[in-house]
Amino acid sequence: MNFALTDEQQMIVDTVRLFVETEIYPHENEVERTGHVPPELGQEIARKCKEIGFFGCNFPEEVGGAGLDHTSFTLVERELGRGSMALTVFFGRPSGILMACEGEQREKYLLPAVSGEKFDALAMTEPDAGSDVRGMKCFARKDGDDWVVNGTKHFISHANIADFVIVFIATGEEDTPRGKKKLITCFLVDRGTPGFEIRDGYNSVSHRGYKNCILNFDECRLPSSQILGEVHKGFDIANDWLYATRLTVAATSVGRARRAFDHALNYAAERKQFGKPIGANQGVSFKLADMITEIDAADLLTLSAAWRLDQGLPSNREIASAKVYATEMLARVTDEAIQIFGGMGLMDDLPLARFWRDARVERIWDGTSEIQRHIISRDLLRPLGA
């Protein structure tokens, strides 16, 4: 086993970390205060990302990406996790689902997304269909060569800046041992399509400035050419996306936890009470020891899961383990960092309160902690017939 980064991977880490520190950190407080990213700032971040050759780095070279493997891309996400999501979203990483584009779809969606000419968003969740995705009510009926869509999606991340949305929609039903379940088809829907509306979503305590949106479909007519993949086979391409996004959540949680830890460590070494640094007291030093142990464990778990993907090994359980452990670790580390700072930890002068609030959503989106534990336990028990 070799746990060392290659020279190329170390260069990736150093480059992305410097980018986050110089291009993201300076704008975080203003975004936190206003809950808004000026369009020109987002465009500038995207432009600089292209200059250093990282836009679309999660895509293969033959379509214009940097061709990073899963492990290297996980390192990119880990370093981006140190910064505000409202800003790092412009460090373009289009949805990997777009590799399913065929024919004219490649020229219209895939290639512009990888080059940064267009931004995509992905829509699956509905008000009554969160973890139970196949319970979705947004439905498309066949009408000649077209599909007519009605329904609502919500909690759709950064759809406010998207030129098009990758939407999962029910297109039929099938009988299963648990009753009827929806058949799902994936569609590519352009902003401005008649009958399709993107509007502001809810105000969130986590990741201010990183917008969630509501999508409304009212007799929205889509030609069959807008189907990504095959009719009723939406889950076939969704599964690969779910692997990637859960690994991303784990990686960004590790990055954010390390930034919170650095604040706590430096403060513990500098802050004096009763004539000595507070880090000299076991009540603080043991917290630091536990924090770094958990961070390192989450880091290794996440990179190990990414490595398994690169080797073509089964990795569903390992990715679920990384996601649930890293996100719950982040909650504990940010809480302890605030405890070390005391009252100052909750003040706007420091980013710790933001990290603490941001950490809460990580255990919910891209599959709740409960769903991850279900995946893990099912993987363990099914081979035993349980």
Short mmCIF file of C-alpha atoms in Angstrom, two decimals:
data_model
loop_
_atom_site.label_atom_id
_atom_site.label_comp_id
_atom_site.label_asym_id
_atom_site.label_seq_id
_atom_site.Cartn_x
_atom_site.Cartn_y
_atom_site.Cartn_z
CA MET A 1 0.00 0.00 0.00
CA ASN A 2 1.30 3.42 -0.98
CA PHE A 3 -0.44 6.35 0.67
CA ALA A 4 1.78 9.03 -0.85
CA LEU A 5 0.44 11.43 -3.47
CA THR A 6 2.11 11.40 -6.86
CA ASP A 7 3.91 14.56 -7.96
CA GLU A 8 0.96 15.37 -10.23
CA GLN A 9 -1.54 14.89 -7.40
CA GLN A 10 0.51 17.10 -5.08
CA MET A 11 0.56 19.77 -7.78
CA ILE A 12 -3.22 19.51 -8.06
CA VAL A 13 -3.63 19.94 -4.30
CA ASP A 14 -1.26 22.91 -4.16
CA THR A 15 -2.81 24.63 -7.19
CA VAL A 16 -6.41 24.27 -6.08
CA ARG A 17 -5.66 25.23 -2.48
CA LEU A 18 -3.87 28.39 -3.63
CA PHE A 19 -6.80 29.19 -5.92
CA VAL A 20 -9.28 28.83 -3.06
CA GLU A 21 -7.18 30.95 -0.72
CA THR A 22 -6.61 33.77 -3.22
CA GLU A 23 -9.80 33.76 -5.31
CA ILE A 24 -12.46 32.47 -2.90
CA TYR A 25 -11.54 33.45 0.67
CA PRO A 26 -11.49 37.24 0.02
CA HIS A 27 -15.15 37.25 -1.09
CA GLU A 28 -16.64 34.89 1.49
CA ASN A 29 -17.65 37.43 4.13
CA GLU A 30 -19.54 39.59 1.64
CA VAL A 31 -21.38 36.57 0.22
CA GLU A 32 -22.21 35.45 3.75
CA ARG A 33 -23.54 38.93 4.57
CA THR A 34 -25.62 39.41 1.43
CA GLY A 35 -26.51 35.83 0.54
CA HIS A 36 -25.70 36.70 -3.06
CA VAL A 37 -22.86 36.25 -5.57
CA PRO A 38 -22.66 39.06 -8.15
CA PRO A 39 -22.81 37.52 -11.65
CA GLU A 40 -19.62 39.26 -12.70
CA LEU A 41 -17.76 37.70 -9.75
CA GLY A 42 -18.98 34.24 -10.68
CA GLN A 43 -17.88 34.78 -14.27
CA GLU A 44 -14.46 35.95 -13.09
CA ILE A 45 -13.98 32.82 -10.95
CA ALA A 46 -14.97 30.62 -13.91
CA ARG A 47 -12.57 32.49 -16.18
CA LYS A 48 -9.66 32.05 -13.81
CA CYS A 49 -10.53 28.38 -13.36
CA LYS A 50 -10.27 27.96 -17.13
CA GLU A 51 -6.91 29.78 -17.14
CA ILE A 52 -5.36 27.22 -14.80
CA GLY A 53 -6.88 24.36 -16.82
CA PHE A 54 -9.27 22.97 -14.23
CA PHE A 55 -12.69 23.77 -15.68
CA GLY A 56 -14.41 20.47 -16.44
CA CYS A 57 -11.46 18.59 -14.95
CA ASN A 58 -13.75 15.67 -14.08
CA PHE A 59 -14.30 14.91 -17.79
CA PRO A 60 -12.06 12.93 -20.16
CA GLU A 61 -9.63 14.69 -22.45
CA GLU A 62 -11.46 13.62 -25.62
CA VAL A 63 -14.36 15.95 -24.74
CA GLY A 64 -12.17 18.81 -23.54
CA GLY A 65 -11.71 17.94 -19.87
CA ALA A 66 -8.51 17.38 -17.92
CA GLY A 67 -9.12 13.64 -17.65
CA LEU A 68 -8.52 13.35 -13.92
CA ASP A 69 -9.15 9.97 -12.37
CA HIS A 70 -11.53 9.63 -9.41
CA THR A 71 -8.77 9.89 -6.81
CA SER A 72 -7.28 13.07 -8.28
CA PHE A 73 -10.70 14.65 -8.73
CA THR A 74 -11.55 13.80 -5.12
CA LEU A 75 -8.44 15.73 -4.10
CA VAL A 76 -9.74 18.71 -6.11
CA GLU A 77 -13.09 18.53 -4.32
CA ARG A 78 -11.39 18.22 -0.95
CA GLU A 79 -9.50 21.47 -1.49
CA LEU A 80 -12.59 23.24 -2.86
CA GLY A 81 -14.39 22.19 0.32
CA ARG A 82 -12.30 24.74 2.20
CA GLY A 83 -14.15 27.56 0.45
CA SER A 84 -17.70 28.88 0.21
CA MET A 85 -19.86 26.67 -2.02
CA ALA A 86 -21.60 29.76 -3.35
CA LEU A 87 -18.28 30.73 -4.93
CA THR A 88 -16.63 27.39 -5.68
CA VAL A 89 -19.66 26.33 -7.75
CA PHE A 90 -18.14 28.49 -10.51
CA PHE A 91 -15.02 26.28 -10.42
CA GLY A 92 -16.80 24.25 -13.09
CA ARG A 93 -17.46 20.57 -12.51
CA PRO A 94 -20.40 19.68 -14.78
CA SER A 95 -22.49 16.61 -13.99
CA GLY A 96 -20.83 13.43 -15.19
CA ILE A 97 -24.22 12.25 -16.42
CA LEU A 98 -23.64 14.40 -19.51
CA MET A 99 -21.25 11.74 -20.82
CA ALA A 100 -24.45 9.91 -21.79
CA CYS A 101 -25.14 12.60 -24.42
CA GLU A 102 -25.37 11.29 -27.98
CA GLY A 103 -25.46 12.86 -31.42
CA GLU A 104 -26.48 16.51 -31.42
CA GLN A 105 -26.74 16.46 -27.63
CA ARG A 106 -22.96 16.41 -27.44
CA GLU A 107 -22.62 19.67 -29.37
CA LYS A 108 -25.56 21.32 -27.62
CA TYR A 109 -24.96 20.26 -24.01
CA LEU A 110 -21.89 18.14 -23.29
CA LEU A 111 -19.13 20.12 -24.99
CA PRO A 112 -20.42 23.59 -23.96
CA ALA A 113 -20.74 22.39 -20.36
CA VAL A 114 -17.18 21.08 -20.30
CA SER A 115 -15.80 24.25 -21.90
CA GLY A 116 -17.74 26.53 -19.57
CA GLU A 117 -19.98 28.07 -22.22
CA LYS A 118 -23.02 26.66 -20.42
CA PHE A 119 -23.79 25.74 -16.82
CA ASP A 120 -25.93 22.75 -15.92
CA ALA A 121 -28.00 21.83 -12.88
CA LEU A 122 -29.50 18.50 -11.91
CA ALA A 123 -33.07 17.97 -10.69
CA MET A 124 -34.43 14.90 -8.99
CA THR A 125 -35.92 15.85 -5.60
CA GLU A 126 -39.58 16.81 -5.20
CA PRO A 127 -41.65 18.05 -2.24
CA ASP A 128 -43.06 14.51 -1.76
CA ALA A 129 -40.14 12.52 -3.14
CA GLY A 130 -36.82 12.89 -1.38
CA SER A 131 -35.18 9.63 -0.32
CA ASP A 132 -38.00 7.74 -2.09
CA VAL A 133 -37.06 8.97 -5.54
CA ARG A 134 -39.35 6.53 -7.31
CA GLY A 135 -42.28 8.12 -5.55
CA MET A 136 -41.91 11.25 -7.67
CA LYS A 137 -45.06 12.86 -9.04
CA CYS A 138 -43.55 15.04 -11.77
CA PHE A 139 -44.82 13.12 -14.79
CA ALA A 140 -44.36 13.20 -18.56
CA ARG A 141 -47.03 11.77 -20.85
CA LYS A 142 -46.28 10.73 -24.42
CA ASP A 143 -47.96 12.84 -27.09
CA GLY A 144 -46.88 11.84 -30.58
CA ASP A 145 -43.10 12.32 -30.79
CA ASP A 146 -43.17 14.68 -27.80
CA TRP A 147 -43.47 14.38 -24.03
CA VAL A 148 -45.64 16.77 -22.04
CA VAL A 149 -44.40 17.40 -18.52
CA ASN A 150 -46.31 18.57 -15.44
CA GLY A 151 -45.09 18.80 -11.87
CA THR A 152 -42.62 20.42 -9.51
CA LYS A 153 -39.04 19.87 -8.39
CA HIS A 154 -37.46 21.59 -5.41
CA PHE A 155 -34.12 21.89 -3.58
CA ILE A 156 -32.44 22.12 -7.00
CA SER A 157 -28.93 23.41 -6.37
CA HIS A 158 -27.63 26.39 -8.38
CA ALA A 159 -30.41 26.17 -11.00
CA ASN A 160 -30.42 29.98 -10.77
CA ILE A 161 -27.22 30.09 -12.86
CA ALA A 162 -28.00 27.10 -15.10
CA ASP A 163 -28.48 27.37 -18.85
CA PHE A 164 -30.11 23.95 -18.86
CA VAL A 165 -31.27 21.40 -16.30
CA ILE A 166 -30.89 17.61 -16.28
CA VAL A 167 -34.29 16.50 -14.97
CA PHE A 168 -35.48 13.06 -13.85
CA ILE A 169 -39.19 12.62 -14.59
CA ALA A 170 -41.64 9.73 -14.19
CA THR A 171 -42.76 8.37 -17.58
CA GLY A 172 -44.64 5.23 -16.57
CA GLU A 173 -45.11 2.58 -13.89
CA GLU A 174 -44.02 -1.00 -13.30
CA ASP A 175 -45.14 -3.70 -10.89
CA THR A 176 -42.65 -4.61 -8.17
CA PRO A 177 -42.86 -6.87 -5.06
CA ARG A 178 -43.59 -3.67 -3.12
CA GLY A 179 -46.31 -2.49 -5.45
CA LYS A 180 -46.27 -0.11 -8.38
CA LYS A 181 -43.18 2.02 -8.82
CA LYS A 182 -42.48 4.83 -11.23
CA LEU A 183 -40.35 4.34 -14.31
CA ILE A 184 -37.94 7.26 -14.61
CA THR A 185 -36.58 9.00 -17.71
CA CYS A 186 -33.90 11.68 -17.84
CA PHE A 187 -34.54 14.83 -19.90
CA LEU A 188 -32.40 17.82 -20.88
CA VAL A 189 -34.47 20.99 -20.46
CA ASP A 190 -33.29 24.42 -21.61
CA ARG A 191 -33.94 27.55 -19.61
CA GLY A 192 -36.70 29.46 -21.37
CA THR A 193 -38.52 26.38 -22.68
CA PRO A 194 -42.28 27.21 -22.77
CA GLY A 195 -44.03 25.78 -19.73
CA PHE A 196 -40.76 25.52 -17.74
CA GLU A 197 -40.09 27.97 -14.92
CA ILE A 198 -37.08 28.30 -12.61
CA ARG A 199 -37.79 30.33 -9.52
CA ASP A 200 -36.12 31.08 -6.22
CA GLY A 201 -36.33 28.39 -3.59
CA TYR A 202 -36.08 28.58 0.18
CA ASN A 203 -33.78 30.60 2.42
CA SER A 204 -31.34 28.14 3.97
CA VAL A 205 -29.27 28.35 7.13
CA SER A 206 -26.51 26.43 5.32
CA HIS A 207 -24.28 27.60 2.45
CA ARG A 208 -25.63 31.13 2.09
CA GLY A 209 -25.41 32.41 -1.45
CA TYR A 210 -25.51 28.86 -2.83
CA LYS A 211 -29.05 28.92 -4.14
CA ASN A 212 -31.64 26.18 -4.18
CA CYS A 213 -34.46 26.61 -6.67
CA ILE A 214 -37.95 25.38 -7.46
CA LEU A 215 -38.73 24.10 -10.96
CA ASN A 216 -42.29 24.21 -12.25
CA PHE A 217 -43.52 22.32 -15.31
CA ASP A 218 -46.91 23.30 -16.74
CA GLU A 219 -47.75 21.45 -19.95
CA CYS A 220 -44.07 21.73 -20.88
CA ARG A 221 -43.59 20.04 -24.25
CA LEU A 222 -40.26 18.32 -24.88
CA PRO A 223 -39.27 16.46 -28.06
CA SER A 224 -37.89 12.94 -27.70
CA SER A 225 -34.50 14.31 -28.77
CA GLN A 226 -34.25 15.84 -25.27
CA ILE A 227 -34.14 12.42 -23.60
CA LEU A 228 -30.74 11.61 -22.10
CA GLY A 229 -30.16 7.88 -22.36
CA GLU A 230 -33.18 5.66 -22.91
CA VAL A 231 -36.85 5.98 -22.04
CA HIS A 232 -37.61 4.51 -18.59
CA LYS A 233 -33.86 3.98 -17.97
CA GLY A 234 -33.10 7.12 -16.02
CA PHE A 235 -31.77 5.21 -13.03
CA ASP A 236 -29.16 3.52 -15.17
CA ILE A 237 -27.33 6.81 -15.59
CA ALA A 238 -28.34 8.23 -12.20
CA ASN A 239 -26.42 5.63 -10.21
CA ASP A 240 -23.01 6.72 -11.51
CA TRP A 241 -23.90 10.32 -10.68
CA LEU A 242 -24.93 9.38 -7.14
CA TYR A 243 -21.55 7.69 -6.58
CA ALA A 244 -19.73 10.83 -7.71
CA THR A 245 -21.80 13.31 -5.72
CA ARG A 246 -21.63 11.33 -2.48
CA LEU A 247 -17.87 11.11 -2.84
CA THR A 248 -17.80 14.86 -3.44
CA VAL A 249 -19.79 15.54 -0.28
CA ALA A 250 -17.38 13.39 1.71
CA ALA A 251 -14.34 15.12 0.22
CA THR A 252 -15.62 18.66 0.72
CA SER A 253 -16.52 17.78 4.31
CA VAL A 254 -12.92 16.74 4.92
CA GLY A 255 -11.60 19.96 3.41
CA ARG A 256 -13.93 22.13 5.48
CA ALA A 257 -13.09 20.20 8.65
CA ARG A 258 -9.37 20.76 8.11
CA ARG A 259 -9.91 24.49 7.73
CA ALA A 260 -11.93 24.60 10.96
CA PHE A 261 -9.28 22.51 12.70
CA ASP A 262 -6.49 24.86 11.59
CA HIS A 263 -8.32 27.77 13.18
CA ALA A 264 -8.80 25.84 16.42
CA LEU A 265 -5.20 24.58 16.53
CA ASN A 266 -3.66 28.02 16.06
CA TYR A 267 -6.01 29.57 18.59
CA ALA A 268 -5.20 26.87 21.15
CA ALA A 269 -1.49 27.62 20.74
CA GLU A 270 -1.89 31.41 20.98
CA ARG A 271 -4.75 32.06 23.40
CA LYS A 272 -3.57 32.26 27.01
CA GLN A 273 -5.59 31.77 30.17
CA PHE A 274 -4.20 31.43 33.68
CA GLY A 275 -0.72 32.23 32.37
CA LYS A 276 -0.40 29.53 29.70
CA PRO A 277 -1.77 28.61 26.23
CA ILE A 278 -5.14 26.93 26.49
CA GLY A 279 -3.74 24.11 24.34
CA ALA A 280 -1.56 23.11 27.29
CA ASN A 281 -4.71 21.99 29.10
CA GLN A 282 -5.88 18.45 28.42
CA GLY A 283 -9.45 19.71 28.15
CA VAL A 284 -8.39 21.43 24.92
CA SER A 285 -5.45 19.33 23.72
CA PHE A 286 -7.46 16.11 23.85
CA LYS A 287 -10.16 17.76 21.75
CA LEU A 288 -7.53 18.58 19.14
CA ALA A 289 -6.23 15.01 19.22
CA ASP A 290 -9.71 13.60 18.66
CA MET A 291 -10.47 16.12 15.92
CA ILE A 292 -7.39 15.39 13.82
CA THR A 293 -7.82 11.63 14.28
CA GLU A 294 -11.37 11.81 12.92
CA ILE A 295 -10.36 14.11 10.05
CA ASP A 296 -7.53 11.80 8.99
CA ALA A 297 -9.81 8.76 9.22
CA ALA A 298 -12.46 10.44 7.05
CA ASP A 299 -9.80 11.54 4.56
CA LEU A 300 -8.40 8.03 4.17
CA LEU A 301 -11.87 6.50 3.93
CA THR A 302 -12.81 8.95 1.18
CA LEU A 303 -9.63 8.53 -0.85
CA SER A 304 -9.84 4.75 -0.48
CA ALA A 305 -13.37 4.77 -1.92
CA ALA A 306 -12.17 6.93 -4.83
CA TRP A 307 -9.27 4.54 -5.44
CA ARG A 308 -11.68 1.60 -5.58
CA LEU A 309 -13.66 3.40 -8.28
CA ASP A 310 -10.46 3.88 -10.27
CA GLN A 311 -9.68 0.17 -9.95
CA GLY A 312 -13.16 -0.83 -11.13
CA LEU A 313 -13.87 -2.49 -7.78
CA PRO A 314 -17.29 -2.58 -6.08
CA SER A 315 -17.47 0.65 -4.12
CA ASN A 316 -21.10 1.40 -3.27
CA ARG A 317 -20.68 0.50 0.40
CA GLU A 318 -17.31 2.22 0.69
CA ILE A 319 -18.65 5.46 -0.79
CA ALA A 320 -21.65 5.33 1.55
CA SER A 321 -19.29 4.78 4.50
CA ALA A 322 -17.15 7.75 3.45
CA LYS A 323 -20.20 9.97 3.03
CA VAL A 324 -21.82 9.16 6.36
CA TYR A 325 -18.59 9.25 8.36
CA ALA A 326 -17.11 12.40 6.81
CA THR A 327 -20.30 14.43 7.13
CA GLU A 328 -20.91 13.41 10.73
CA MET A 329 -17.23 14.02 11.48
CA LEU A 330 -17.57 17.56 10.11
CA ALA A 331 -20.42 18.26 12.51
CA ARG A 332 -18.35 17.12 15.48
CA VAL A 333 -15.19 18.97 14.43
CA THR A 334 -16.91 22.29 13.77
CA ASP A 335 -18.74 22.03 17.09
CA GLU A 336 -15.53 21.33 18.99
CA ALA A 337 -13.71 24.15 17.17
CA ILE A 338 -16.33 26.57 18.41
CA GLN A 339 -16.03 25.14 21.92
CA ILE A 340 -12.28 25.80 21.88
CA PHE A 341 -12.86 29.41 20.82
CA GLY A 342 -15.63 29.91 23.34
CA GLY A 343 -17.95 32.84 22.70
CA MET A 344 -15.77 34.24 19.91
CA GLY A 345 -16.40 31.08 17.91
CA LEU A 346 -19.98 32.17 17.34
CA MET A 347 -19.15 35.67 16.18
CA ASP A 348 -19.20 36.80 12.55
CA ASP A 349 -15.55 37.87 12.84
CA LEU A 350 -14.62 34.22 12.36
CA PRO A 351 -15.86 31.67 9.79
CA LEU A 352 -16.48 28.96 12.39
CA ALA A 353 -20.17 29.70 12.89
CA ARG A 354 -20.61 29.48 9.12
CA PHE A 355 -18.79 26.14 8.98
CA TRP A 356 -20.99 24.89 11.82
CA ARG A 357 -24.20 25.90 10.03
CA ASP A 358 -22.99 24.66 6.67
CA ALA A 359 -22.13 21.28 8.16
CA ARG A 360 -25.74 20.53 9.00
CA VAL A 361 -26.97 20.01 5.45
CA GLU A 362 -24.19 17.60 4.51
CA ARG A 363 -25.91 14.80 6.44
CA ILE A 364 -29.09 15.34 4.42
CA TRP A 365 -28.45 16.03 0.75
CA ASP A 366 -27.16 13.49 -1.76
CA GLY A 367 -28.58 10.76 0.45
CA THR A 368 -29.24 11.16 4.16
CA SER A 369 -27.10 9.47 6.80
CA GLU A 370 -29.94 7.01 7.26
CA ILE A 371 -29.92 6.12 3.56
CA GLN A 372 -26.14 5.61 3.68
CA ARG A 373 -26.48 3.27 6.64
CA HIS A 374 -29.18 1.38 4.75
CA ILE A 375 -26.80 0.95 1.78
CA ILE A 376 -23.99 -0.22 4.05
CA SER A 377 -26.06 -2.70 6.06
CA ARG A 378 -27.76 -4.08 2.96
CA ASP A 379 -24.37 -4.70 1.36
CA LEU A 380 -23.27 -6.60 4.45
CA LEU A 381 -26.39 -8.68 4.98
CA ARG A 382 -27.56 -9.58 1.48
CA PRO A 383 -24.70 -12.06 0.82
CA LEU A 384 -25.82 -13.88 3.98
CA GLY A 385 -29.39 -14.12 2.77
CA ALA A 386 -30.72 -11.66 5.34
#
